[in-house]
PDB file of C-alpha atoms in Angstrom:
ATOM      1  CA  VAL A 296     234.430  39.119  -6.597  1.00  0.00           C
ATOM      2  CA  THR A 297     234.947  38.038  -2.983  1.00  0.00           C
ATOM      3  CA  ARG A 298     238.530  36.786  -3.549  1.00  0.00           C
ATOM      4  CA  VAL A 299     237.669  33.557  -1.730  1.00  0.00           C
ATOM      5  CA  ARG A 300     239.678  30.878  -3.508  1.00  0.00           C
ATOM      6  CA  SER A 301     239.361  27.967  -1.123  1.00  0.00           C
ATOM      7  CA  ARG A 302     238.176  24.695  -2.634  1.00  0.00           C
ATOM      8  CA  HIS A 303     236.522  23.970   0.716  1.00  0.00           C
ATOM      9  CA  VAL A 304     234.209  26.938   0.186  1.00  0.00           C
ATOM     10  CA  ALA A 305     233.366  25.674  -3.324  1.00  0.00           C
ATOM     11  CA  ALA A 306     232.701  22.169  -1.970  1.00  0.00           C
ATOM     12  CA  LEU A 307     230.502  23.573   0.789  1.00  0.00           C
ATOM     13  CA  ALA A 308     228.566  25.656  -1.751  1.00  0.00           C
ATOM     14  CA  GLY A 309     228.079  22.536  -3.902  1.00  0.00           C
ATOM     15  CA  ALA A 310     226.848  20.551  -0.908  1.00  0.00           C
ATOM     16  CA  LEU A 311     224.472  23.387  -0.037  1.00  0.00           C
ATOM     17  CA  MET A 312     223.048  23.302  -3.576  1.00  0.00           C
ATOM     18  CA  VAL A 313     222.457  19.558  -3.292  1.00  0.00           C
ATOM     19  CA  VAL A 314     220.642  20.060   0.020  1.00  0.00           C
ATOM     20  CA  LEU A 315     218.548  22.843  -1.532  1.00  0.00           C
ATOM     21  CA  ALA A 316     217.599  20.515  -4.378  1.00  0.00           C
ATOM     22  CA  PHE A 317     216.351  17.776  -2.050  1.00  0.00           C
ATOM     23  CA  VAL A 318     214.668  19.855   0.660  1.00  0.00           C
ATOM     24  CA  PRO A 319     211.564  21.471  -0.855  1.00  0.00           C
ATOM     25  CA  VAL A 320     211.130  24.087   1.882  1.00  0.00           C
ATOM     26  CA  LEU A 321     214.651  25.430   1.351  1.00  0.00           C
ATOM     27  CA  GLY A 322     214.188  25.318  -2.412  1.00  0.00           C
ATOM     28  CA  ALA A 323     210.990  27.328  -2.082  1.00  0.00           C
ATOM     29  CA  ALA A 324     212.838  29.943  -0.023  1.00  0.00           C
ATOM     30  CA  VAL A 325     215.414  30.329  -2.797  1.00  0.00           C
ATOM     31  CA  ALA A 326     212.639  30.461  -5.409  1.00  0.00           C
ATOM     32  CA  ALA A 327     211.093  33.360  -3.476  1.00  0.00           C
ATOM     33  CA  VAL A 328     214.096  35.574  -4.260  1.00  0.00           C
ATOM     34  CA  PRO A 329     212.850  38.280  -6.651  1.00  0.00           C
ATOM     35  CA  GLY A 330     213.795  37.970 -10.318  1.00  0.00           C
ATOM     36  CA  PRO A 331     215.610  41.335 -10.477  1.00  0.00           C
ATOM     37  CA  VAL A 332     217.861  40.258  -7.587  1.00  0.00           C
ATOM     38  CA  LEU A 333     218.750  37.012  -9.354  1.00  0.00           C
ATOM     39  CA  GLY A 334     219.279  38.978 -12.557  1.00  0.00           C
ATOM     40  CA  GLY A 335     221.681  41.354 -10.817  1.00  0.00           C
ATOM     41  CA  VAL A 336     223.612  38.512  -9.234  1.00  0.00           C
ATOM     42  CA  SER A 337     223.766  36.708 -12.577  1.00  0.00           C
ATOM     43  CA  LEU A 338     224.995  39.861 -14.283  1.00  0.00           C
ATOM     44  CA  VAL A 339     227.829  40.245 -11.788  1.00  0.00           C
ATOM     45  CA  MET A 340     228.717  36.554 -11.969  1.00  0.00           C
ATOM     46  CA  PHE A 341     228.829  36.327 -15.770  1.00  0.00           C
ATOM     47  CA  GLY A 342     230.604  39.666 -16.045  1.00  0.00           C
ATOM     48  CA  THR A 343     233.257  38.409 -13.638  1.00  0.00           C
ATOM     49  CA  VAL A 344     233.700  35.187 -15.613  1.00  0.00           C
ATOM     50  CA  GLY A 345     234.110  37.226 -18.802  1.00  0.00           C
ATOM     51  CA  ALA A 346     236.621  39.577 -17.188  1.00  0.00           C
ATOM     52  CA  VAL A 347     238.674  36.664 -15.862  1.00  0.00           C
ATOM     53  CA  GLY A 348     238.649  35.176 -19.368  1.00  0.00           C
ATOM     54  CA  LEU A 349     239.942  38.456 -20.786  1.00  0.00           C
ATOM     55  CA  ARG A 350     242.656  38.556 -18.141  1.00  0.00           C
ATOM     56  CA  ILE A 351     243.742  35.043 -19.140  1.00  0.00           C
ATOM     57  CA  LEU A 352     243.770  36.039 -22.815  1.00  0.00           C
ATOM     58  CA  ALA A 353     245.839  39.126 -21.982  1.00  0.00           C
ATOM     59  CA  ARG A 354     248.534  36.868 -20.541  1.00  0.00           C
ATOM     60  CA  ALA A 355     248.473  34.498 -23.523  1.00  0.00           C
ATOM     61  CA  ASP A 356     251.200  34.852 -26.122  1.00  0.00           C
ATOM     62  CA  LEU A 357     249.050  35.712 -29.125  1.00  0.00           C
ATOM     63  CA  THR A 358     252.151  36.344 -31.236  1.00  0.00           C
ATOM     64  CA  GLU A 359     252.438  32.549 -31.356  1.00  0.00           C
ATOM     65  CA  PRO A 360     250.408  31.482 -34.443  1.00  0.00           C
ATOM     66  CA  ARG A 361     248.990  28.371 -32.760  1.00  0.00           C
ATOM     67  CA  ASN A 362     247.614  30.390 -29.837  1.00  0.00           C
ATOM     68  CA  LEU A 363     246.162  33.048 -32.112  1.00  0.00           C
ATOM     69  CA  LEU A 364     244.513  30.429 -34.333  1.00  0.00           C
ATOM     70  CA  THR A 365     243.042  28.673 -31.301  1.00  0.00           C
ATOM     71  CA  VAL A 366     241.509  31.890 -29.949  1.00  0.00           C
ATOM     72  CA  ALA A 367     240.293  33.047 -33.371  1.00  0.00           C
ATOM     73  CA  LEU A 368     238.621  29.756 -34.318  1.00  0.00           C
ATOM     74  CA  ALA A 369     237.102  29.229 -30.885  1.00  0.00           C
ATOM     75  CA  PHE A 370     235.548  32.706 -30.896  1.00  0.00           C
ATOM     76  CA  ALA A 371     234.423  32.534 -34.518  1.00  0.00           C
ATOM     77  CA  LEU A 372     232.819  29.103 -34.225  1.00  0.00           C
ATOM     78  CA  GLY A 373     231.296  30.046 -30.877  1.00  0.00           C
ATOM     79  CA  MET A 374     229.508  32.957 -32.561  1.00  0.00           C
ATOM     80  CA  ILE A 375     227.707  30.730 -35.096  1.00  0.00           C
ATOM     81  CA  PRO A 376     224.671  30.080 -32.849  1.00  0.00           C
ATOM     82  CA  LEU A 377     224.223  33.859 -32.465  1.00  0.00           C
ATOM     83  CA  GLY A 378     224.739  34.836 -36.088  1.00  0.00           C
ATOM     84  CA  ALA A 379     223.067  31.869 -37.782  1.00  0.00           C
ATOM     85  CA  PRO A 380     220.713  30.191 -35.289  1.00  0.00           C
ATOM     86  CA  ASP A 381     219.553  27.553 -37.809  1.00  0.00           C
ATOM     87  CA  PHE A 382     223.087  26.587 -38.866  1.00  0.00           C
ATOM     88  CA  TYR A 383     222.987  23.286 -36.969  1.00  0.00           C
ATOM     89  CA  ALA A 384     219.319  22.511 -37.786  1.00  0.00           C
ATOM     90  CA  PRO A 385     220.152  19.573 -40.118  1.00  0.00           C
ATOM     91  CA  LEU A 386     222.117  17.802 -37.369  1.00  0.00           C
ATOM     92  CA  PRO A 387     220.599  15.267 -34.950  1.00  0.00           C
ATOM     93  CA  ALA A 388     218.973  16.646 -31.801  1.00  0.00           C
ATOM     94  CA  TYR A 389     221.657  15.277 -29.476  1.00  0.00           C
ATOM     95  CA  LEU A 390     224.337  17.270 -31.322  1.00  0.00           C
ATOM     96  CA  ARG A 391     222.213  20.425 -31.547  1.00  0.00           C
ATOM     97  CA  THR A 392     221.802  20.353 -27.770  1.00  0.00           C
ATOM     98  CA  VAL A 393     225.523  21.032 -27.411  1.00  0.00           C
ATOM     99  CA  LEU A 394     226.208  23.002 -30.590  1.00  0.00           C
ATOM    100  CA  ASP A 395     223.370  25.502 -30.094  1.00  0.00           C
ATOM    101  CA  SER A 396     225.325  26.924 -27.149  1.00  0.00           C
ATOM    102  CA  GLY A 397     228.072  29.320 -28.209  1.00  0.00           C
ATOM    103  CA  ILE A 398     229.820  28.847 -24.887  1.00  0.00           C
ATOM    104  CA  ALA A 399     229.921  25.070 -25.326  1.00  0.00           C
ATOM    105  CA  VAL A 400     231.181  25.326 -28.909  1.00  0.00           C
ATOM    106  CA  THR A 401     233.878  27.817 -27.916  1.00  0.00           C
ATOM    107  CA  GLY A 402     235.071  25.618 -25.063  1.00  0.00           C
ATOM    108  CA  ILE A 403     235.065  22.424 -27.106  1.00  0.00           C
ATOM    109  CA  VAL A 404     236.897  24.007 -30.058  1.00  0.00           C
ATOM    110  CA  ALA A 405     239.513  25.632 -27.813  1.00  0.00           C
ATOM    111  CA  PHE A 406     240.051  22.369 -25.923  1.00  0.00           C
ATOM    112  CA  LEU A 407     240.403  20.256 -29.077  1.00  0.00           C
ATOM    113  CA  LEU A 408     242.705  22.734 -30.815  1.00  0.00           C
ATOM    114  CA  HIS A 409     244.855  22.990 -27.708  1.00  0.00           C
ATOM    115  CA  LEU A 410     245.180  19.202 -27.627  1.00  0.00           C
ATOM    116  CA  LEU A 411     245.974  19.064 -31.333  1.00  0.00           C
ATOM    117  CA  PHE A 412     248.533  21.847 -31.252  1.00  0.00           C
ATOM    118  CA  SER A 413     250.127  20.575 -28.032  1.00  0.00           C
ATOM    119  CA  HIS A 414     250.751  17.155 -29.544  1.00  0.00           C
ATOM    120  CA  THR A 415     251.899  18.385 -32.958  1.00  0.00           C
ATOM    121  CA  GLY A 416     254.073  21.060 -31.368  1.00  0.00           C
ATOM    122  CA  ALA A 417     255.632  18.571 -28.949  1.00  0.00           C
ATOM    123  CA  ALA A 418     256.426  16.156 -31.797  1.00  0.00           C
ATOM    124  CA  ARG A 419     258.015  18.951 -33.856  1.00  0.00           C
ATOM    125  CA  HIS A 420     260.010  20.100 -30.796  1.00  0.00           C
ATOM    126  CA  ARG A 421     261.347  16.548 -30.255  1.00  0.00           C
ATOM    127  CA  LYS A 422     262.439  16.342 -33.912  1.00  0.00           C
ATOM    128  CA  GLU A 423     264.201  19.703 -33.720  1.00  0.00           C
ATOM    129  CA  SER A 424     265.928  18.748 -30.444  1.00  0.00           C
ATOM    130  CA  ALA A 425     267.162  15.476 -31.949  1.00  0.00           C
ATOM    131  CA  ARG A 426     269.014  17.334 -34.720  1.00  0.00           C
TER     132      ARG A 426
END
């Protein structure tokens, strides 16, 4: 939103959050911010993250079957906690902690499929180049 892309700004913001966590007076000042203000800020932040994700997807070559399958499976499996909230109920609590979050499932599935397809695609490319 602000177009500030400096890692120094991100590091400073992280350090500020650590200070806020350990200094109760500063933490109380942040806690005094009204809920609707935090809700508005959260709405803008998550909307921006979603829009950036869409921009990344728009640049992806979805005519490539591996890319399309990665996006499709990540989205579909990430929707399970929304569509079937008790789907992971039989699993142990430590797994449900992660799998009950659609965002976590989507990220994990996309990451693992990318790794899988990168390695299988690289091996196939080496075989074809050797011919």
